[in-house]
PDB file of C-alpha atoms in Angstrom:
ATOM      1  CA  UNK J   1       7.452  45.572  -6.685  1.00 51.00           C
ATOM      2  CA  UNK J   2       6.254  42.798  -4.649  1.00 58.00           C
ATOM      3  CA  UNK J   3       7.757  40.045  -4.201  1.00 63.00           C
ATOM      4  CA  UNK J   4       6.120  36.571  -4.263  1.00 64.00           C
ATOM      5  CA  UNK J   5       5.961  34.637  -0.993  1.00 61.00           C
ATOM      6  CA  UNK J   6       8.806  32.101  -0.692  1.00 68.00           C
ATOM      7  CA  UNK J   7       6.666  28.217  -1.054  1.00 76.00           C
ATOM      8  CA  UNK J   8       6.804  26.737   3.017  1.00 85.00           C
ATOM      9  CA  UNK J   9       7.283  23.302   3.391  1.00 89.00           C
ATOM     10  CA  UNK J  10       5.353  23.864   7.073  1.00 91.00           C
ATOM     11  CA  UNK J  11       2.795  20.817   7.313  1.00 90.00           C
ATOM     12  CA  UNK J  12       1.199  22.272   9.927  1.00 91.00           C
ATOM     13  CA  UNK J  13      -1.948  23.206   7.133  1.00 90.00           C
ATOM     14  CA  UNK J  14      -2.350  19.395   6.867  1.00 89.00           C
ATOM     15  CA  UNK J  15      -2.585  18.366  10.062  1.00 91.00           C
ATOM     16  CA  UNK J  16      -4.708  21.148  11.403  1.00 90.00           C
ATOM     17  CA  UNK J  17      -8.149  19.596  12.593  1.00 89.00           C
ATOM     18  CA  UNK J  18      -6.755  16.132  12.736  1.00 91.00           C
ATOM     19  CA  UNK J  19      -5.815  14.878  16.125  1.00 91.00           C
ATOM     20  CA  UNK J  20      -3.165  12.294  16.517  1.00 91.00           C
ATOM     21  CA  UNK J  21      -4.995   9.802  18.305  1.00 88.00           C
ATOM     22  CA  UNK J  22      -2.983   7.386  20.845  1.00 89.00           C
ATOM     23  CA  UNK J  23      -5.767   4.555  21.405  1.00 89.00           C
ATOM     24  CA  UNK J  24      -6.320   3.489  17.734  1.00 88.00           C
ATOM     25  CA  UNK J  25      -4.743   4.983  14.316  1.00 89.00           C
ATOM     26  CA  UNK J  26      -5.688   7.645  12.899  1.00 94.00           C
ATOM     27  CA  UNK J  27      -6.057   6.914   8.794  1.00 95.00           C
ATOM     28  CA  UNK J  28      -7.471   8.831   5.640  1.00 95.00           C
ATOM     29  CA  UNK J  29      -7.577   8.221   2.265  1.00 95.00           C
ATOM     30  CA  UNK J  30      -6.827  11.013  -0.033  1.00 94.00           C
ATOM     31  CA  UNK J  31      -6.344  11.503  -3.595  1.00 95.00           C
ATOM     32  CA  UNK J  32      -2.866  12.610  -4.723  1.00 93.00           C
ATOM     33  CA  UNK J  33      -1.438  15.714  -6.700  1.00 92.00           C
ATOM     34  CA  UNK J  34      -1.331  12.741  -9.196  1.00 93.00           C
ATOM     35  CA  UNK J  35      -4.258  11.882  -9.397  1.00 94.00           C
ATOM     36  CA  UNK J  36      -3.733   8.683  -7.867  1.00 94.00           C
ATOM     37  CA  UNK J  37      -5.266   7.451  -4.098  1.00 95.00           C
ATOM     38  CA  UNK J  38      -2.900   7.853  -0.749  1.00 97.00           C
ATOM     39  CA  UNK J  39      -2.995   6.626   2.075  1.00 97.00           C
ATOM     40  CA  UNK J  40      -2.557   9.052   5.456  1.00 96.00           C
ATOM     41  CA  UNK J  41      -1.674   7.875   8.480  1.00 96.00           C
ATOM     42  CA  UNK J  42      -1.745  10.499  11.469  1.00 95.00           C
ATOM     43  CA  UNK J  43       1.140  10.095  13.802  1.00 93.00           C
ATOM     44  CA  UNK J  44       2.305  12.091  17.062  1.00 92.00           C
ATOM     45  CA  UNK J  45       4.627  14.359  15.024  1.00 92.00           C
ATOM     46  CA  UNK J  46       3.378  14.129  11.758  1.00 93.00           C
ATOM     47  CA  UNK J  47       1.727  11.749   9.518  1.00 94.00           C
ATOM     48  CA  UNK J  48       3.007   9.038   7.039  1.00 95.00           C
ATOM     49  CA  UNK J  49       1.349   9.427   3.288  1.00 96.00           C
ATOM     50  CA  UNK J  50       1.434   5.723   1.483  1.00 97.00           C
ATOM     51  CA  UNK J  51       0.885   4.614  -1.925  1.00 97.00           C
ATOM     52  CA  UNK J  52      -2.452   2.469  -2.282  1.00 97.00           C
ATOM     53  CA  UNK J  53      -0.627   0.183  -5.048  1.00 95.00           C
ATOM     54  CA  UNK J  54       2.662  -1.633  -5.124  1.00 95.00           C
ATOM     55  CA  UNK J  55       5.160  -0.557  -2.288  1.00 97.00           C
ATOM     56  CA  UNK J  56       3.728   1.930   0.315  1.00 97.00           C
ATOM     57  CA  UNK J  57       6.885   4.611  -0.910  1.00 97.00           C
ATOM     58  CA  UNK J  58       5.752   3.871  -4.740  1.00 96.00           C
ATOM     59  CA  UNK J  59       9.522   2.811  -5.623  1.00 97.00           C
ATOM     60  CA  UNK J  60      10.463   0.087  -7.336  1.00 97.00           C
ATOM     61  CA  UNK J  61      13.469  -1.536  -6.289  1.00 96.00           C
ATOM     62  CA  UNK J  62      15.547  -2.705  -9.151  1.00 96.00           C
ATOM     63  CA  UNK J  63      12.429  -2.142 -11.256  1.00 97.00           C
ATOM     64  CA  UNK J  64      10.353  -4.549  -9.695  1.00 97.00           C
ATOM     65  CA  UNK J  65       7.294  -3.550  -7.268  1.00 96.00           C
ATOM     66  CA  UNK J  66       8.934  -4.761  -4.156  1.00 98.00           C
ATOM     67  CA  UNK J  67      11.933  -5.534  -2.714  1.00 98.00           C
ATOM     68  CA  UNK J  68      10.538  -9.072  -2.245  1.00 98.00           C
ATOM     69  CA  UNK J  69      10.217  -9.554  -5.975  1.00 97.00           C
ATOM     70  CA  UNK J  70      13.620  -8.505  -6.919  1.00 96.00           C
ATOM     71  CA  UNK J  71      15.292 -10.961  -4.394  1.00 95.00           C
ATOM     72  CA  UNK J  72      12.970 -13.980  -5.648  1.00 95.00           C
ATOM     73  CA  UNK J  73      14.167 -12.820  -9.202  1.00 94.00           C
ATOM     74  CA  UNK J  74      17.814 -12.942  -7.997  1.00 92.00           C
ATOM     75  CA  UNK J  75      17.099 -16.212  -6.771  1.00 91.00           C
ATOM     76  CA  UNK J  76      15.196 -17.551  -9.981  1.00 86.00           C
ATOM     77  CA  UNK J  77      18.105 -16.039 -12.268  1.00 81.00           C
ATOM     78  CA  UNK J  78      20.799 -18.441 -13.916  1.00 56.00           C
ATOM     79  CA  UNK J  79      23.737 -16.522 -12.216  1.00 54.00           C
ATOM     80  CA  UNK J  80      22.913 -17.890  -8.607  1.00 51.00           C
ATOM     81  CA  UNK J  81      22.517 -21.619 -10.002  1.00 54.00           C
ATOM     82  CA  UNK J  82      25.332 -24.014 -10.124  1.00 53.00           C
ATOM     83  CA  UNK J  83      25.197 -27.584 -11.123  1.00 52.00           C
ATOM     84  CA  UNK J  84      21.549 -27.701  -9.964  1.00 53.00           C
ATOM     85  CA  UNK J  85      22.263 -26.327  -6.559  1.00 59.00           C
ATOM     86  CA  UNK J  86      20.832 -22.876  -5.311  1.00 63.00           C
ATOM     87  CA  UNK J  87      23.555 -20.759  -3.623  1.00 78.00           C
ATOM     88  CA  UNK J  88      21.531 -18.155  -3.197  1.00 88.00           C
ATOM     89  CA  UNK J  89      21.876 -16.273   0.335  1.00 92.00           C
ATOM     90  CA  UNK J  90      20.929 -13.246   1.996  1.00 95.00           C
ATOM     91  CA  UNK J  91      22.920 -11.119   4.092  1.00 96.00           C
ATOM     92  CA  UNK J  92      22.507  -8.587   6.792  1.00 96.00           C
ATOM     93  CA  UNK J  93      22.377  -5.326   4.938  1.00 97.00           C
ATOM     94  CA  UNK J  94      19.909  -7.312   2.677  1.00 97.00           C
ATOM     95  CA  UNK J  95      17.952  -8.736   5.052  1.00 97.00           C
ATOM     96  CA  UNK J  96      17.624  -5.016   6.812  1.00 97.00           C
ATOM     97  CA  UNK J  97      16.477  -3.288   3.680  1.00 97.00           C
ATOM     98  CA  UNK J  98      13.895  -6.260   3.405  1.00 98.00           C
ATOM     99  CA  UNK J  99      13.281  -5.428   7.008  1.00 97.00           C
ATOM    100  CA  UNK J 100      12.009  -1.643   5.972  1.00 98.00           C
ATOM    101  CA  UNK J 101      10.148  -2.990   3.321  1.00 98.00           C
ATOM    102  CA  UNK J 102       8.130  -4.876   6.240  1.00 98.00           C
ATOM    103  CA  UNK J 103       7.379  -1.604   7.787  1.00 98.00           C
ATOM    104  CA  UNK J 104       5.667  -0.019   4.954  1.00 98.00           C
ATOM    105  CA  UNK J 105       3.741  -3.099   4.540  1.00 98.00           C
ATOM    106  CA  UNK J 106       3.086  -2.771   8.433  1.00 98.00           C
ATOM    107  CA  UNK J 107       1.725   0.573   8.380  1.00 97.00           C
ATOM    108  CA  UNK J 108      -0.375   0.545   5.009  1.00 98.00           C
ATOM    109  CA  UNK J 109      -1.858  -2.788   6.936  1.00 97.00           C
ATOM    110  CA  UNK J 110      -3.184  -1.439   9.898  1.00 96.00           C
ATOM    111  CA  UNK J 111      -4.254   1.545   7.647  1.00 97.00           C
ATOM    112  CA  UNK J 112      -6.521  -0.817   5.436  1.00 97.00           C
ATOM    113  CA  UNK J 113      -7.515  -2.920   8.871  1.00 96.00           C
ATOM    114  CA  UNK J 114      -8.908   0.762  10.015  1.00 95.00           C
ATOM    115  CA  UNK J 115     -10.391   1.759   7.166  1.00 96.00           C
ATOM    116  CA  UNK J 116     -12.142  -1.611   6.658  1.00 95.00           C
ATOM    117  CA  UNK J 117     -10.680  -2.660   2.927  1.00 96.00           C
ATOM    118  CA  UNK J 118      -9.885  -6.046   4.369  1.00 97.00           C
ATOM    119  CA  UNK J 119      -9.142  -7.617   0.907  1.00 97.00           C
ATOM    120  CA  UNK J 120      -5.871  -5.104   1.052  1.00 97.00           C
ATOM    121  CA  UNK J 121      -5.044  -5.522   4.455  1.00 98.00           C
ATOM    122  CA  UNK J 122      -4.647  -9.263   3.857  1.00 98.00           C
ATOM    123  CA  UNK J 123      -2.861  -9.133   0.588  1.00 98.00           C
ATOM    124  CA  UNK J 124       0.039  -6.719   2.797  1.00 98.00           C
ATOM    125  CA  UNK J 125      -0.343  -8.672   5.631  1.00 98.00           C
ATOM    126  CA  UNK J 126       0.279 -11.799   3.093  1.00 98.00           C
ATOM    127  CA  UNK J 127       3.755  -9.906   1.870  1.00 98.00           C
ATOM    128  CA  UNK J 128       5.032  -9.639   5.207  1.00 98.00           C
ATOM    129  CA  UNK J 129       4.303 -13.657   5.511  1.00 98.00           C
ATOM    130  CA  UNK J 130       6.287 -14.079   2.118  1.00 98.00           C
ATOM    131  CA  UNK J 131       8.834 -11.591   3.630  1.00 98.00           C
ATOM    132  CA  UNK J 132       9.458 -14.255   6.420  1.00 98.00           C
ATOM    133  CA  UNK J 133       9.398 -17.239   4.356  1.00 97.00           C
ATOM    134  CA  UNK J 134      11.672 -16.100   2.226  1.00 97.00           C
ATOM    135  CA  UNK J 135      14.207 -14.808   4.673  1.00 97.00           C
ATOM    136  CA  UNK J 136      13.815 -18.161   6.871  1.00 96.00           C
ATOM    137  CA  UNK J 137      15.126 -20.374   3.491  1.00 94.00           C
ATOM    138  CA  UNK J 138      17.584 -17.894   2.787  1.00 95.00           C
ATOM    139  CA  UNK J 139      19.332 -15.846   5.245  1.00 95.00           C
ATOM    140  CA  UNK J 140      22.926 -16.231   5.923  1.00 94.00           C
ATOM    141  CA  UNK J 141      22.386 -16.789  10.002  1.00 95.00           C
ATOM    142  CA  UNK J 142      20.409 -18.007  12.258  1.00 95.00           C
ATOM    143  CA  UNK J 143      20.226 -14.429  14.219  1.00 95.00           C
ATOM    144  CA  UNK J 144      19.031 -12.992  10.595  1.00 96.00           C
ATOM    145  CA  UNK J 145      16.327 -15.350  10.367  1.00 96.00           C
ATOM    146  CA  UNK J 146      14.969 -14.949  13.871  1.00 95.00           C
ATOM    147  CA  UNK J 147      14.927 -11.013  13.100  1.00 94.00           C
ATOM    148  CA  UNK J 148      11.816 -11.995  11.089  1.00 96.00           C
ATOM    149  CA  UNK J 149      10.298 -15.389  12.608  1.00 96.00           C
ATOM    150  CA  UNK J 150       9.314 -13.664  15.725  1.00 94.00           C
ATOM    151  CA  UNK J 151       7.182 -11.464  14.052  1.00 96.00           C
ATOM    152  CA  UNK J 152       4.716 -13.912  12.247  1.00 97.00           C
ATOM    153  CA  UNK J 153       2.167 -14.946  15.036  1.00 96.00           C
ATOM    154  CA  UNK J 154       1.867 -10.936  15.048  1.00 96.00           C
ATOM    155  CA  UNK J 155       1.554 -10.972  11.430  1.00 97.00           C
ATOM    156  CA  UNK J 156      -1.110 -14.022  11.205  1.00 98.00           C
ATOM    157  CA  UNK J 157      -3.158 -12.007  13.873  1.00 97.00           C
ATOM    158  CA  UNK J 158      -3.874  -9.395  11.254  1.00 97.00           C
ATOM    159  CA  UNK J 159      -4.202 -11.781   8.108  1.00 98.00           C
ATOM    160  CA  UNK J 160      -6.887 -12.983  10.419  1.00 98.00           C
ATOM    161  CA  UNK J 161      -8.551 -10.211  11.063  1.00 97.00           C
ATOM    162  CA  UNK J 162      -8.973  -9.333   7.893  1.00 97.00           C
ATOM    163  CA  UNK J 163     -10.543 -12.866   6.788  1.00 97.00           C
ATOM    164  CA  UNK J 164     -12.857 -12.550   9.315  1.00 97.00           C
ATOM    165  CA  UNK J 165     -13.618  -9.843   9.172  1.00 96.00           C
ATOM    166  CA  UNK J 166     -15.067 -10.133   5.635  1.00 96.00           C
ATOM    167  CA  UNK J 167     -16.912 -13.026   6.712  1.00 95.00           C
ATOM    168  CA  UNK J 168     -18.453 -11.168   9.429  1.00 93.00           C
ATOM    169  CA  UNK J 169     -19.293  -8.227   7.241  1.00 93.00           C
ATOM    170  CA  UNK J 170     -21.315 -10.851   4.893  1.00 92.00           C
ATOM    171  CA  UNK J 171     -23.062 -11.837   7.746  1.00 89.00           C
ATOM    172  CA  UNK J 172     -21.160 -15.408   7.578  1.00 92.00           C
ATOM    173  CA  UNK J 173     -20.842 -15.484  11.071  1.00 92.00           C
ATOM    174  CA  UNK J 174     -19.970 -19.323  11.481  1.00 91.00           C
ATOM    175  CA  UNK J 175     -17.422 -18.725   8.697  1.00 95.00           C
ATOM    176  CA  UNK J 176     -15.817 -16.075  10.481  1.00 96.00           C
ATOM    177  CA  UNK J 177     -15.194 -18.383  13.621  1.00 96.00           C
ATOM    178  CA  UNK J 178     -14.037 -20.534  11.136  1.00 97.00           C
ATOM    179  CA  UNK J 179     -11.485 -18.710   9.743  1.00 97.00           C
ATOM    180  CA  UNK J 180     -10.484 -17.394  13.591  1.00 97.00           C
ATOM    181  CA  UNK J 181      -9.984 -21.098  14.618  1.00 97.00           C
ATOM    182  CA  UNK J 182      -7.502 -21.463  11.392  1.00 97.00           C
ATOM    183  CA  UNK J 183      -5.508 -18.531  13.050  1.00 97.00           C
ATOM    184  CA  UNK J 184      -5.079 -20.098  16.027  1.00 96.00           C
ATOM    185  CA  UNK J 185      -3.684 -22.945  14.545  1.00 96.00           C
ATOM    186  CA  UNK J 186      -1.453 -21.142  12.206  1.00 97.00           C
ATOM    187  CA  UNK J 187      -0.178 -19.313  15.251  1.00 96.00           C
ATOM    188  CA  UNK J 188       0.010 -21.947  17.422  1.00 96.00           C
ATOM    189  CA  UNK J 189       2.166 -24.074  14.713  1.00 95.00           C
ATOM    190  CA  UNK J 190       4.222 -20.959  14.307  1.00 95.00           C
ATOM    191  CA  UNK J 191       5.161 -20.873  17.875  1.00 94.00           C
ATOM    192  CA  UNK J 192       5.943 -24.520  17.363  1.00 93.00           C
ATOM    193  CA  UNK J 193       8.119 -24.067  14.080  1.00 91.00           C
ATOM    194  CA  UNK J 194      10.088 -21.991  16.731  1.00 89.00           C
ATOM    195  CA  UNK J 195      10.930 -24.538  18.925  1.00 90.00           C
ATOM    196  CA  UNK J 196       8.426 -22.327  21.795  1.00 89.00           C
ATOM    197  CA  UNK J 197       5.829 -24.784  22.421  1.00 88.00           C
ATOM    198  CA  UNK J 198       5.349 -23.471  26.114  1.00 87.00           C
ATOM    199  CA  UNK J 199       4.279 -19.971  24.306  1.00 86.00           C
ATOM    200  CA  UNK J 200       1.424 -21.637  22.601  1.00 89.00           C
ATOM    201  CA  UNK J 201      -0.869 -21.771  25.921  1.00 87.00           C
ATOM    202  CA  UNK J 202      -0.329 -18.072  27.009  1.00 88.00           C
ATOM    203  CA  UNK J 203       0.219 -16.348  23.829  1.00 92.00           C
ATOM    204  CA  UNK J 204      -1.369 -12.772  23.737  1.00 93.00           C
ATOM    205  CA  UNK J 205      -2.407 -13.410  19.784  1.00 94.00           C
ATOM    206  CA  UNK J 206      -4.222 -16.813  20.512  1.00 94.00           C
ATOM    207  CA  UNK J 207      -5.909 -15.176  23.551  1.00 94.00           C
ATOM    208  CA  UNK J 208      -7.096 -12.679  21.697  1.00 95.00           C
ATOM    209  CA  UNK J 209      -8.680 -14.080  18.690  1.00 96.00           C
ATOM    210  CA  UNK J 210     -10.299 -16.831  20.996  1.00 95.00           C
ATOM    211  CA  UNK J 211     -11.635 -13.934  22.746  1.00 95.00           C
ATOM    212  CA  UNK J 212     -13.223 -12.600  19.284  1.00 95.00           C
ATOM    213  CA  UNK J 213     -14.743 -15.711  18.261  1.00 95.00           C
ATOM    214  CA  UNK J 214     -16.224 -15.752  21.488  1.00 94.00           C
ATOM    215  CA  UNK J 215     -17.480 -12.428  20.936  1.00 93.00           C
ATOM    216  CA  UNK J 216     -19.162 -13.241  17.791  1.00 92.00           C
ATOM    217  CA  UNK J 217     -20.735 -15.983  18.699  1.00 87.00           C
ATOM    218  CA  UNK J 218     -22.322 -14.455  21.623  1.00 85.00           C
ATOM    219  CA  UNK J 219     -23.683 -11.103  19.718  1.00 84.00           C
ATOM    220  CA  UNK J 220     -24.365 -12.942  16.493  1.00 77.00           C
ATOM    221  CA  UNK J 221     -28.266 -12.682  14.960  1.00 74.00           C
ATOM    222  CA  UNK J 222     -29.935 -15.669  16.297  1.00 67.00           C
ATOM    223  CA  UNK J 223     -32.840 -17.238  13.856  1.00 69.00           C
ATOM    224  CA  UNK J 224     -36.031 -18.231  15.550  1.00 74.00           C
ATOM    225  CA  UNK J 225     -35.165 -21.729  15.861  1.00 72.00           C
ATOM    226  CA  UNK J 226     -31.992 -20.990  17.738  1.00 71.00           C
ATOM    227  CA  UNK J 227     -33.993 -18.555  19.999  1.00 74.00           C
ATOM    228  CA  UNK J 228     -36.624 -21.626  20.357  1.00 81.00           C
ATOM    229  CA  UNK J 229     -33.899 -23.885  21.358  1.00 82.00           C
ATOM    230  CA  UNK J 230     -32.827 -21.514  23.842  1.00 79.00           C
ATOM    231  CA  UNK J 231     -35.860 -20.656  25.490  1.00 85.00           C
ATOM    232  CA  UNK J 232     -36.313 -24.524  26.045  1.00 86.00           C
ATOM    233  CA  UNK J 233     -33.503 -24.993  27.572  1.00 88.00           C
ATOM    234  CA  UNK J 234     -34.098 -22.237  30.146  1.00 87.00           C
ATOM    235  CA  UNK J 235     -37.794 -23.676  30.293  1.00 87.00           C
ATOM    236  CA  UNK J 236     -36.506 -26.819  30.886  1.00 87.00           C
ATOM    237  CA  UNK J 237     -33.949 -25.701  33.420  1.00 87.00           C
ATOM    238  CA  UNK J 238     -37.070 -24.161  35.520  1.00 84.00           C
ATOM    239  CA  UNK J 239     -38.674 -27.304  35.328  1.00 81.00           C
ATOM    240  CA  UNK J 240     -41.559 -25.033  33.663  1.00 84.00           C
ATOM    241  CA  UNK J 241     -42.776 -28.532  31.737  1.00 83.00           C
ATOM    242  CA  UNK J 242     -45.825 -26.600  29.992  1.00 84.00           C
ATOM    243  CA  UNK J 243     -43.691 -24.181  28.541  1.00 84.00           C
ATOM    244  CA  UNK J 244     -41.414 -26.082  27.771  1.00 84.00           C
ATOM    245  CA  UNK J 245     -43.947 -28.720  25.530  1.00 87.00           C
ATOM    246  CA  UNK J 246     -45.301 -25.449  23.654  1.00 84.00           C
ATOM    247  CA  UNK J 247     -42.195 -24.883  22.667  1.00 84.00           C
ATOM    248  CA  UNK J 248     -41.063 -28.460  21.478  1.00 87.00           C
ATOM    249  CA  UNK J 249     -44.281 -28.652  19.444  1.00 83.00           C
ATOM    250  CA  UNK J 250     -43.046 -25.191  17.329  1.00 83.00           C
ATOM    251  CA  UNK J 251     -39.914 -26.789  17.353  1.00 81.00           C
ATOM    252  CA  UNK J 252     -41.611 -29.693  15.700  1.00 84.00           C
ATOM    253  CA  UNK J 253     -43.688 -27.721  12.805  1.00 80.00           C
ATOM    254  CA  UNK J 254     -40.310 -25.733  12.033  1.00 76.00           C
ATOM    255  CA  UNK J 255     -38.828 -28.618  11.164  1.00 71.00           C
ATOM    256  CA  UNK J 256     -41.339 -29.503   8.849  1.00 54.00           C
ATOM    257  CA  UNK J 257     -41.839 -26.114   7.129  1.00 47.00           C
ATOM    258  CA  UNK J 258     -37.966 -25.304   7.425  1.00 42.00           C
ATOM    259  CA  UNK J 259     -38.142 -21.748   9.171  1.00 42.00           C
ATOM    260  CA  UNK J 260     -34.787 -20.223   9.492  1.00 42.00           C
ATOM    261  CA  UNK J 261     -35.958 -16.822   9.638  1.00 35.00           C
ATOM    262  CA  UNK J 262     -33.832 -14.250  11.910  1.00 38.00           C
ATOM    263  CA  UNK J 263     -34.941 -12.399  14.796  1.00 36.00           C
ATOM    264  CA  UNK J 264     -33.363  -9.628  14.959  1.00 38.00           C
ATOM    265  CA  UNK J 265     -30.698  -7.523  13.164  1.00 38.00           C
ATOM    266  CA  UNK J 266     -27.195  -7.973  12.424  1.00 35.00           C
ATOM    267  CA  UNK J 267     -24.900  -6.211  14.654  1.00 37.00           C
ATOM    268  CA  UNK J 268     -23.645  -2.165  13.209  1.00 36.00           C
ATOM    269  CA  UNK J 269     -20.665  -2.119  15.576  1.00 36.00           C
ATOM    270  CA  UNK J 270     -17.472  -5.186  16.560  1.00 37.00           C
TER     271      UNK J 270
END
């Protein structure tokens, strides 16, 4: 009689034909034995699987969807009110376990920033922010606190992303600076809240976004009229005066007829 073949719990099968991959992550989306979406995220040893809803290990603390939520309904609740006064506070083992929760919301965001659902990767990205906030009213310590502060600029780099990223994918390249130059001051007043306002000039986070707006502006679709104005001002610059009147008088019958009309295609890659 044959005997049926113990069940292995060898993941090896999975991650066969998908290479951990150290420059960028490595992310699919899958559909679950339960019919619902997951989230895969390939690591050096293994992969994390996420929850596309609610928290990224699909438990709910306490009965609420996050961690988060169950603290804000501690806080809310008649038992930590006295006299009018909140006496709410968190301590360390709390403010760890709120910690973890971070994590998952880390990961599942730089899934979504991959796989290029930035609506999701800013709502996780906007957790982490509430994670902060919360901790900075209500932690017991200073040191707690500063556990979490020192992550936001990190944290607004990705809410960033993702805002301008949508922007950019609409085409709404001067909203996309837009929202870029918001970043930077959110970070930069971050680094300020923090009593670091010698970090604001060299900060990595600021650099970087400046960088990207730079980049977009540069590879944006020009319309004719910008390419007109440019093409003066290098006629202009080699004092080629003929050229350089032709190009005024189009100038001149665009802005009666109001031609906006691009010249050339919208970028396919960042």
């Amino acid at each position: 009689m044959n005997e049926e073949a113990p069940k292995s719990n060898d993941i090896s099968p999975i991650l066969e034909g998908w290479d951990y991959r150290p420059d960028r992550p490595a992310v699919r989306q899958i559909v679950g034995n339960d019919g619902k979406p997951k989230i895969q995220l390939r690591l050096d040893l293994g992969l994390l699987q996420m929850e596309a809803t609610g928290r990224p290990d699909g438990k709910r603390p306490h009965g609420f969807d996050t961690l988060l939520a169950h603290y804000r309904a501690m806080l809310e609740s008649d038992h930590v009110v006295s006299e009018g006064e909140n006496d709410f506070t968190l301590n360390e083992e709390e403010c760890v376990k709120l910690q973890l929760e971070s994590m998952q919301f880390y990961h599942r965001r730089i899934s979504w920033l991959e796989l290029g659902e930035y609506s999701a990767a800013e709502a996780d990205a906007q957790h982490n922010l509430d994670i902060i906030t919360f901790v900075t009213e209500h932690a017991q310590t200073d040191q707690l606190k500063e556990m979490f502060v020192q992550w936001k600029p990190f944290v607004l780099v990705h809410r960033t992303m993702a805002r301008a990223r949508k922007a950019w994918e609409k085409s709404e390249f001067d909203r996309a600076i837009e929202i870029i130059e918001e970043g930077v001051g959110d970070i930069a007043q971050a680094y300020r809240d923090q009593g670091r306002e010698d970090a604001v000039e060299n900060a990595g986070e600021i650099a970087f976004l400046r960088k990207w707006a730079e980049e977009i502006d540069q590879t944006r679709p020009l319309s004719l009229r910008q390419r007109l104005e440019r093409e003066l001002d290098s006629a202009v610059a080699d004092e080629a005066f003929e050229r350089a009147a032709v190009i005024r008088d189009r100038l001149r019958d665009m802005g009666a007829e109001g031609d906006e009309i691009s010249t050339s295609d919208p970028p396919t890659s960042e």
